[in-house]
């Protein structure tokens, strides 16, 4: 009996190899960005939740995106 899952020409092996190549740098950037975000969120929390600038949730989400981007930049430069 020939099982389709164990065929040698499947794209799933390429997918598994590709995920091991591309996933860790992004995961590292998210982890580094999360720790940067923890520090900045603690420092800017009162200012963000006062509501003077923007909606607090959107400000928090945009701050997290900036922190992950800076984490990726730190990984790329050094």
Short mmCIF file of C-alpha atoms in Angstrom, two decimals:
data_model
loop_
_atom_site.label_atom_id
_atom_site.label_comp_id
_atom_site.label_asym_id
_atom_site.label_seq_id
_atom_site.Cartn_x
_atom_site.Cartn_y
_atom_site.Cartn_z
CA UNK A 1 0.00 0.00 0.00
CA UNK A 2 1.44 3.38 -1.01
CA UNK A 3 0.78 6.18 1.46
CA UNK A 4 0.47 9.66 0.00
CA UNK A 5 1.93 11.26 3.13
CA UNK A 6 5.32 9.62 2.69
CA UNK A 7 5.83 10.52 -0.97
CA UNK A 8 9.24 11.98 -1.68
CA UNK A 9 8.03 14.67 -4.09
CA UNK A 10 5.75 16.52 -1.72
CA UNK A 11 6.05 20.23 -1.11
CA UNK A 12 5.56 19.73 2.64
CA UNK A 13 9.22 18.84 3.11
CA UNK A 14 10.19 22.12 1.47
CA UNK A 15 7.68 23.88 3.67
CA UNK A 16 9.15 22.34 6.82
CA UNK A 17 12.69 23.23 5.76
CA UNK A 18 11.59 26.75 4.82
CA UNK A 19 9.89 27.34 8.15
CA UNK A 20 13.04 26.37 10.02
CA UNK A 21 15.00 28.88 7.97
CA UNK A 22 12.63 31.87 8.05
CA UNK A 23 10.76 31.50 11.34
CA UNK A 24 13.54 31.89 13.93
CA UNK A 25 14.70 35.42 12.91
CA UNK A 26 11.13 36.68 13.10
CA UNK A 27 10.60 34.92 16.43
CA UNK A 28 13.82 36.43 17.78
CA UNK A 29 12.67 39.89 16.68
CA UNK A 30 9.31 39.43 18.43
CA UNK A 31 11.01 38.31 21.65
CA UNK A 32 13.49 41.21 21.59
CA UNK A 33 10.69 43.63 20.68
CA UNK A 34 8.54 42.30 23.50
CA UNK A 35 11.21 43.07 26.09
CA UNK A 36 11.74 46.54 24.62
CA UNK A 37 7.96 47.03 24.68
CA UNK A 38 7.79 45.98 28.34
CA UNK A 39 10.26 48.69 29.29
CA UNK A 40 8.70 51.42 27.14
CA UNK A 41 5.15 50.48 28.11
CA UNK A 42 6.05 50.82 31.77
CA UNK A 43 7.61 54.25 31.19
CA UNK A 44 4.87 55.62 28.92
CA UNK A 45 1.79 53.98 30.45
CA UNK A 46 0.37 57.05 32.20
CA UNK A 47 0.83 59.21 29.11
CA UNK A 48 -0.70 56.62 26.78
CA UNK A 49 -3.75 55.89 28.91
CA UNK A 50 -4.55 59.55 29.50
CA UNK A 51 -6.12 59.60 26.03
CA UNK A 52 -4.63 62.94 25.02
CA UNK A 53 -2.94 61.67 21.89
CA UNK A 54 -4.68 58.58 20.52
CA UNK A 55 -6.76 55.64 21.57
CA UNK A 56 -4.73 53.76 24.22
CA UNK A 57 -5.06 50.34 22.59
CA UNK A 58 -3.97 51.64 19.19
CA UNK A 59 -1.07 53.49 20.77
CA UNK A 60 -0.02 50.35 22.61
CA UNK A 61 -0.26 48.24 19.45
CA UNK A 62 1.70 50.74 17.38
CA UNK A 63 4.36 50.92 20.10
CA UNK A 64 4.63 47.13 20.02
CA UNK A 65 4.99 47.16 16.21
CA UNK A 66 7.75 49.76 16.48
CA UNK A 67 9.51 47.67 19.12
CA UNK A 68 9.38 44.52 16.98
CA UNK A 69 10.68 46.51 14.02
CA UNK A 70 13.52 47.86 16.11
CA UNK A 71 14.25 44.32 17.32
CA UNK A 72 14.50 43.16 13.72
CA UNK A 73 16.79 46.11 12.95
CA UNK A 74 19.00 45.20 15.90
CA UNK A 75 19.24 41.62 14.62
CA UNK A 76 20.06 42.80 11.11
CA UNK A 77 22.77 45.25 12.18
CA UNK A 78 24.48 43.35 14.85
#
